[in-house]
CSV table of C-alpha atoms and ligand atoms in Angstrom, one decimal:
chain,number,residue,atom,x,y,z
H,1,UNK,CA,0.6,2.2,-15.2
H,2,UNK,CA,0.4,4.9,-12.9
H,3,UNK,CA,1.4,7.9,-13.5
H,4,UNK,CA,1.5,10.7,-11.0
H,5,UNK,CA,2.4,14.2,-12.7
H,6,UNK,CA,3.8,16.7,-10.4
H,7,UNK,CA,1.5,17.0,-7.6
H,8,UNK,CA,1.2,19.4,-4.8
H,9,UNK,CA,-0.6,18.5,-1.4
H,10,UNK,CA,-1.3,20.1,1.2
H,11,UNK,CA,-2.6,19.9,5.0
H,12,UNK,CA,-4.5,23.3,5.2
H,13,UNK,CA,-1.9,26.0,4.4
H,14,UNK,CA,1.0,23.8,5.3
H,15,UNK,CA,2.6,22.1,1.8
H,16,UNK,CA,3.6,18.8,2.8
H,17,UNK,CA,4.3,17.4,-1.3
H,18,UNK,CA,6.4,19.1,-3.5
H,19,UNK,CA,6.0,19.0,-7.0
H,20,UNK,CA,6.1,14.9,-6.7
H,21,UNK,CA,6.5,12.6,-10.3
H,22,UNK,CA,6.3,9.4,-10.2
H,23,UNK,CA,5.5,6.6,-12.5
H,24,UNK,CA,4.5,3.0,-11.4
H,25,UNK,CA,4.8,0.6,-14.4
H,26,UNK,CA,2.4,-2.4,-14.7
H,27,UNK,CA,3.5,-6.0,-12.8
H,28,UNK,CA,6.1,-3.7,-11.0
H,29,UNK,CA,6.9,-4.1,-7.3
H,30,UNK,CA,8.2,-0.2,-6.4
H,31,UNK,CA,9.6,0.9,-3.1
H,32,UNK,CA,8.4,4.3,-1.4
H,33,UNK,CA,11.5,5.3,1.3
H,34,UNK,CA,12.2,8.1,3.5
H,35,UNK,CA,12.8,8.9,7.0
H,36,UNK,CA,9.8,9.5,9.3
H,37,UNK,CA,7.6,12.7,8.0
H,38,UNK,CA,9.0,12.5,4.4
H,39,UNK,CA,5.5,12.4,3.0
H,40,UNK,CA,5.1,8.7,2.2
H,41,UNK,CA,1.5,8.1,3.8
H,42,UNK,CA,0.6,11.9,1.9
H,43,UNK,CA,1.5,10.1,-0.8
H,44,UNK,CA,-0.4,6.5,-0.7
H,45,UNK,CA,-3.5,8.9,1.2
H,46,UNK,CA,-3.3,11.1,-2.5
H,47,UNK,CA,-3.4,8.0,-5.1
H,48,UNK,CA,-6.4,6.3,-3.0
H,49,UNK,CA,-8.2,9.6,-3.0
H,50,UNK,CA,-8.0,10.4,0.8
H,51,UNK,CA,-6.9,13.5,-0.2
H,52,UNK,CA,-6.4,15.7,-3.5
H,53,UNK,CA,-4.0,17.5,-4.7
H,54,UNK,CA,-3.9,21.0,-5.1
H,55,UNK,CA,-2.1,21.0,-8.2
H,56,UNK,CA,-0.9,18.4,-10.7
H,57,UNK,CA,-2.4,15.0,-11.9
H,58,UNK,CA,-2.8,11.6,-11.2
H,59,UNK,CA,-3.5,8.6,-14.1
H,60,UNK,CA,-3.9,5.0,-14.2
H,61,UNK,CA,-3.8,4.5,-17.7
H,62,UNK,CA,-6.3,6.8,-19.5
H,63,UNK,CA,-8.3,7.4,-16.4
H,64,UNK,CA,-7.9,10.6,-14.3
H,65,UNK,CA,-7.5,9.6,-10.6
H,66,UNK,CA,-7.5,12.8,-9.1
H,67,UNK,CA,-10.8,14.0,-10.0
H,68,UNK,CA,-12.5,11.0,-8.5
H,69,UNK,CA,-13.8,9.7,-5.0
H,70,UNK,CA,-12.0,6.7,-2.8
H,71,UNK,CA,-14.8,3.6,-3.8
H,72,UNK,CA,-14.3,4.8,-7.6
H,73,UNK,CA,-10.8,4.5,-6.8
H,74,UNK,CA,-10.9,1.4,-5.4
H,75,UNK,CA,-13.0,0.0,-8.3
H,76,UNK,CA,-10.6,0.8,-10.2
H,77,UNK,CA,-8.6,-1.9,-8.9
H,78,UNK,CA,-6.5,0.3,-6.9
H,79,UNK,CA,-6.4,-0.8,-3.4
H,80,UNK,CA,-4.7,0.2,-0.1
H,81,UNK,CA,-3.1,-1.4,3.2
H,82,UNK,CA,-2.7,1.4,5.3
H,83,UNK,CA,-0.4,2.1,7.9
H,84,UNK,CA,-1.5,0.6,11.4
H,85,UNK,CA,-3.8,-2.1,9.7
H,86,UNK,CA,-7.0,0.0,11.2
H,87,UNK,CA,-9.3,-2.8,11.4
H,88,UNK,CA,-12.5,-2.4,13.3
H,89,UNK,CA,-11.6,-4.3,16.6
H,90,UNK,CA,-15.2,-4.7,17.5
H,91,UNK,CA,-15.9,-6.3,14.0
H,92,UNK,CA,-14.9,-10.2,13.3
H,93,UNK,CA,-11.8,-11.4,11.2
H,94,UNK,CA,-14.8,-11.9,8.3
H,95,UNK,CA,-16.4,-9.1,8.5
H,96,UNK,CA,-13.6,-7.2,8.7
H,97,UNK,CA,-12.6,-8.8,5.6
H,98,UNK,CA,-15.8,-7.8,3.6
H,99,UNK,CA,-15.7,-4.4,4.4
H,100,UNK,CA,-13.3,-5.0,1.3
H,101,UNK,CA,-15.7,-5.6,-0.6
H,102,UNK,CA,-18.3,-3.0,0.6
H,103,UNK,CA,-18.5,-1.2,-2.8
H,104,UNK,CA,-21.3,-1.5,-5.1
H,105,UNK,CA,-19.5,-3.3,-8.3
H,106,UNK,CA,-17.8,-6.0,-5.7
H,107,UNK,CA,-20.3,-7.1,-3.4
H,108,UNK,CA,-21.4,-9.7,-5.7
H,109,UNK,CA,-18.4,-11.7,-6.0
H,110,UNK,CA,-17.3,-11.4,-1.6
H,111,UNK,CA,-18.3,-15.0,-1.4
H,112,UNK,CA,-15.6,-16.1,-3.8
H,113,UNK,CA,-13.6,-13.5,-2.7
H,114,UNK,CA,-13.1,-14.4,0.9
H,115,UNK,CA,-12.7,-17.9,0.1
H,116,UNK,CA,-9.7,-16.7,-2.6
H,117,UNK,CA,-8.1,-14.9,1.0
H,118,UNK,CA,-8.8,-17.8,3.3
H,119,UNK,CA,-6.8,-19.5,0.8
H,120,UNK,CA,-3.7,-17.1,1.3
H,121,UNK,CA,-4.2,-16.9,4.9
H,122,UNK,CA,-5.5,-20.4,6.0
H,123,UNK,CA,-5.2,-18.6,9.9
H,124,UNK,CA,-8.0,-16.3,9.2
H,125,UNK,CA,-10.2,-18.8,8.6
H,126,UNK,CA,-9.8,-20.7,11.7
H,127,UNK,CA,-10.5,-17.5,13.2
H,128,UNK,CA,-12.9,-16.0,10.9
H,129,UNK,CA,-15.4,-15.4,14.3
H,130,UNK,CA,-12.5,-13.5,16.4
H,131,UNK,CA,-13.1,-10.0,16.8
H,132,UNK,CA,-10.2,-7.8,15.3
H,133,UNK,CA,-9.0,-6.4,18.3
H,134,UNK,CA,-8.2,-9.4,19.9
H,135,UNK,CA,-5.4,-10.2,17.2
H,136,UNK,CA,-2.4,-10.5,17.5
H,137,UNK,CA,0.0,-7.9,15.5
H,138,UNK,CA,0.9,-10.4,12.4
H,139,UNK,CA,-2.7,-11.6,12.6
H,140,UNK,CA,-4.0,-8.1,11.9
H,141,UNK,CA,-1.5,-7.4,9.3
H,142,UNK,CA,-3.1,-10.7,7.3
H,143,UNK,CA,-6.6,-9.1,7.8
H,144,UNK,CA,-5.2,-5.8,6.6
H,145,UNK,CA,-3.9,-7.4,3.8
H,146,UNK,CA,-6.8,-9.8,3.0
H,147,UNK,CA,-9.5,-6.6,2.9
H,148,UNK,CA,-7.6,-4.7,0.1
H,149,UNK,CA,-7.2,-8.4,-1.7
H,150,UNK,CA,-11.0,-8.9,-1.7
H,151,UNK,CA,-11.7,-6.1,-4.4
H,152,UNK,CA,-9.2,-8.1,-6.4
H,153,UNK,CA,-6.7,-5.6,-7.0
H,154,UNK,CA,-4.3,-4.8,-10.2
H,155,UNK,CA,-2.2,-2.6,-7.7
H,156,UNK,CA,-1.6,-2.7,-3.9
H,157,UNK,CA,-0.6,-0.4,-2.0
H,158,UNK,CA,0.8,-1.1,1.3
H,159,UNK,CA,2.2,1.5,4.2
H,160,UNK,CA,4.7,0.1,6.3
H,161,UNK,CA,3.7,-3.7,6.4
H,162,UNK,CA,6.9,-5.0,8.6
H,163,UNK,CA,5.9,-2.2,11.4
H,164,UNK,CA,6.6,-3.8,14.7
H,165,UNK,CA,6.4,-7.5,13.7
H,166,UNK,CA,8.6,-10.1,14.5
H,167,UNK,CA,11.0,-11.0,12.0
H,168,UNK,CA,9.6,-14.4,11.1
H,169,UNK,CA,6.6,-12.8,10.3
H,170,UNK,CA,7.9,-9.7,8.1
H,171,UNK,CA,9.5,-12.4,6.0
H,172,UNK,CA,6.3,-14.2,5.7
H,173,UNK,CA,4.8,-10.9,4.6
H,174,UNK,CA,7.4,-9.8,2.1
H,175,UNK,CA,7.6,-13.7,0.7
H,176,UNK,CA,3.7,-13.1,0.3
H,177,UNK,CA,4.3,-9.6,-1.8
H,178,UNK,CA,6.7,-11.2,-4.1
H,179,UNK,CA,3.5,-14.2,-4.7
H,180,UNK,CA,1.4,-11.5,-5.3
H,181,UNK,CA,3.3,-9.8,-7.6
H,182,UNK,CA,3.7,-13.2,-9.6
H,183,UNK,CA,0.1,-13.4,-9.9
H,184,UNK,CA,0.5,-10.5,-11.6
H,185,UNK,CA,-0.5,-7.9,-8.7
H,186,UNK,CA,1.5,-4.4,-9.5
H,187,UNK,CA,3.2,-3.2,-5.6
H,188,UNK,CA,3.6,-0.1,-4.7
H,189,UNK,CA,5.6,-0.5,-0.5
H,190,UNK,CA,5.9,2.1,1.8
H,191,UNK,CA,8.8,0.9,3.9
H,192,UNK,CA,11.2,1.9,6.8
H,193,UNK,CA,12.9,-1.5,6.3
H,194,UNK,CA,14.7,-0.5,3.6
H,195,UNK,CA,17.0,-3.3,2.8
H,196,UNK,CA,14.1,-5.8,2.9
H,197,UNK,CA,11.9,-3.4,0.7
H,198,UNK,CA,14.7,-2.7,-1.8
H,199,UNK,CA,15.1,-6.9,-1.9
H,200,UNK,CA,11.9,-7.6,-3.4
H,201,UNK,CA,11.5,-4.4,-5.2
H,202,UNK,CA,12.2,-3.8,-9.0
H,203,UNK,CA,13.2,0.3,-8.2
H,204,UNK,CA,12.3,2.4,-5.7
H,205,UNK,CA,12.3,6.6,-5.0
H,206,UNK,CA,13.2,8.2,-1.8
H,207,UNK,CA,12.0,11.0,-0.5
H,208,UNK,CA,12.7,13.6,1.9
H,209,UNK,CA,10.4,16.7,3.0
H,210,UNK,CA,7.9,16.2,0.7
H,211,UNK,CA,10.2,15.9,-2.3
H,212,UNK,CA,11.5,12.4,-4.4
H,213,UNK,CA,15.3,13.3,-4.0
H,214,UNK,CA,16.5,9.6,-5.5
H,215,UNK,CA,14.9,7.2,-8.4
H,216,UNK,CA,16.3,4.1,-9.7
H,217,UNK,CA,16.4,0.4,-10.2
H,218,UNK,CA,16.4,-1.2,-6.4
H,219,UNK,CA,20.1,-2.8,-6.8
H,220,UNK,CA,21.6,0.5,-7.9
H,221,UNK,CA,19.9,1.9,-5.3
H,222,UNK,CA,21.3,-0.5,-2.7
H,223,UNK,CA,24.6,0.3,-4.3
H,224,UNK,CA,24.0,3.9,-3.5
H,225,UNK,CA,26.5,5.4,-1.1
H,226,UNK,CA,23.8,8.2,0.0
H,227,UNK,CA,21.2,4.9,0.7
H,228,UNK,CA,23.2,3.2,2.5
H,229,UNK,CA,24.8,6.0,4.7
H,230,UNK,CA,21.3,7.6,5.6
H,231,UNK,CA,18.8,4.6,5.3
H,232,UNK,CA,21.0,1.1,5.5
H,233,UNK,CA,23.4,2.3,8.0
H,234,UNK,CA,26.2,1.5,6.2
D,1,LIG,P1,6.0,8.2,8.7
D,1,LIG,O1,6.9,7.2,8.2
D,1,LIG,O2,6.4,8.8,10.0
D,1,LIG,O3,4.5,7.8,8.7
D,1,LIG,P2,5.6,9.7,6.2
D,1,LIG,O4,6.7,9.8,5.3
D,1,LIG,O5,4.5,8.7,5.9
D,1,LIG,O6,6.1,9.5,7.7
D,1,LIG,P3,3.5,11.6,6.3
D,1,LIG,O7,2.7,10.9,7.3
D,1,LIG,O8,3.0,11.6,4.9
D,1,LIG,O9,5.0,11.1,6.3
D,1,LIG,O10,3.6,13.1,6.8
D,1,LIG,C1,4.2,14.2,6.0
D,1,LIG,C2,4.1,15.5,6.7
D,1,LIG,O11,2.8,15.9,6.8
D,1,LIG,C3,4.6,15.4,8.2
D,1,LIG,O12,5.3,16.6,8.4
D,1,LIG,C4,3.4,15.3,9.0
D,1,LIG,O13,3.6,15.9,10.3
D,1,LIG,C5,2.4,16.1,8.2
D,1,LIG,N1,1.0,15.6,8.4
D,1,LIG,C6,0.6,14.3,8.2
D,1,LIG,N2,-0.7,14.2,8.4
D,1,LIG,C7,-1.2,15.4,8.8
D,1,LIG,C8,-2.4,16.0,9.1
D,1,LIG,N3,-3.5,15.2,9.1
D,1,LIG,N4,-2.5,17.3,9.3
D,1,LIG,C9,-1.4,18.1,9.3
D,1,LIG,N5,-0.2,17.6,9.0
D,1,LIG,C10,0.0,16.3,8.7
């Protein structure tokens, strides 16, 4: 589980995260919503180690996340999709893939790795030579995706996934989360698509400037008159 104890982040002097608690039970899928500028990415950036927290504490388990650097992160099993897939368009689908599994400890296993994420997305592997640039927006997405799956993750965390795809695709993407998740992978979604996100997700906080202002299970939350007047349009 992770467990993130009242942090505090900022961007120079400016606080962007207030006092933030929040607790991400194993096997979970949890949704991360708020309007544009809430702190969502803060947040994701502050778990992966991107940036620390001023004050406060992060925990997976027993371990102390917050003390520790991004690849000690990530071999923790923690792994990240951020937002605007930043893959190296210069760099093939492949390589882009094993930049996944660039640290140290996962190296070793990249060759069973990538076969593992061929295996989710067949499409990458027709195009495993393709530089990353030249895909299209779904197609990066799956390489996004694939990358954090090849340091075979216990949690994923992904930041706006559905961002200007097409439907058909975001539906492919979400139906791939919930597969995941049955495997046994714990989600953590950043998500503007809030009725799609709260669909697939077990509970889910809210946040607005910097602070969680709702928790709950995701159906009470749908349910919510506040959530469905300022996020479903309801
Ligand atoms: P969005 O959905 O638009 O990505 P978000 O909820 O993910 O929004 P963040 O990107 O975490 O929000 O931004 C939270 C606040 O921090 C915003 O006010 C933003 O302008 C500010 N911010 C983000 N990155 C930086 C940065 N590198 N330097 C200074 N301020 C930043």
């Amino acid at each position: 589980m992770i467990n993130i104890r009242d942090i505090n982040v900022y961007y120079g002097d400016v606080q962007v995260i207030h006092n933030l608690s929040m607790k991400i039970e194993e096997g979970k899928t949890v949704a991360l919503l708020g309007s544009n500028g809430a702190g969502k990415t803060t947040t994701l950036k502050t778990i992966s180690g991107l940036l620390s927290p001023k004050s406060g504490e992060i925990f997976y388990g027993d371990k102390r996340l917050d003390k520790i650097p991004p690849n000690m992160i990530i071999s923790h099993g923690i792994s990240h999709v951020p937002e605007g897939r930043r893959l190296f368009p210069q760099m093939t689908v492949e390589e882009n893939l094993l930049m996944g599994a660039f640290e140290k400890s996962l190296w070793g296993k990249r060759k069973e790795k990538l076969e593992y994420v061929y295996g989710i997305f067949p499409r990458l592997k027709e195009r495993r030579l393709q530089h990353g640039g030249t895909l299209s927006g779904g197609e990066q997405q799956m390489v996004a995706i694939g990358r954090a799956l090849m340091s075979t993750p216990k949690i994923l965390m992904l930041d706006e996934p559905s961002l200007g795809l097409a439907p058909k695709i975001v539906e492919s993407i979400f139906e791939l989360l919930q597969n995941l998740n049955k495997e046994g992978i714990t989600i953590l979604l950043v998500e503007q698509n809030v009725n799609v996100a709260l669909e697939i997700s077990d509970s889910a906080y809210v946040m607005e400037t910097g602070k969680i202002v709702l928790e709950g299970n995701a159906e009470d939350l749908m349910d919510n008159v506040y959530v469905k007047q300022a996020y479903l349009g309801l």
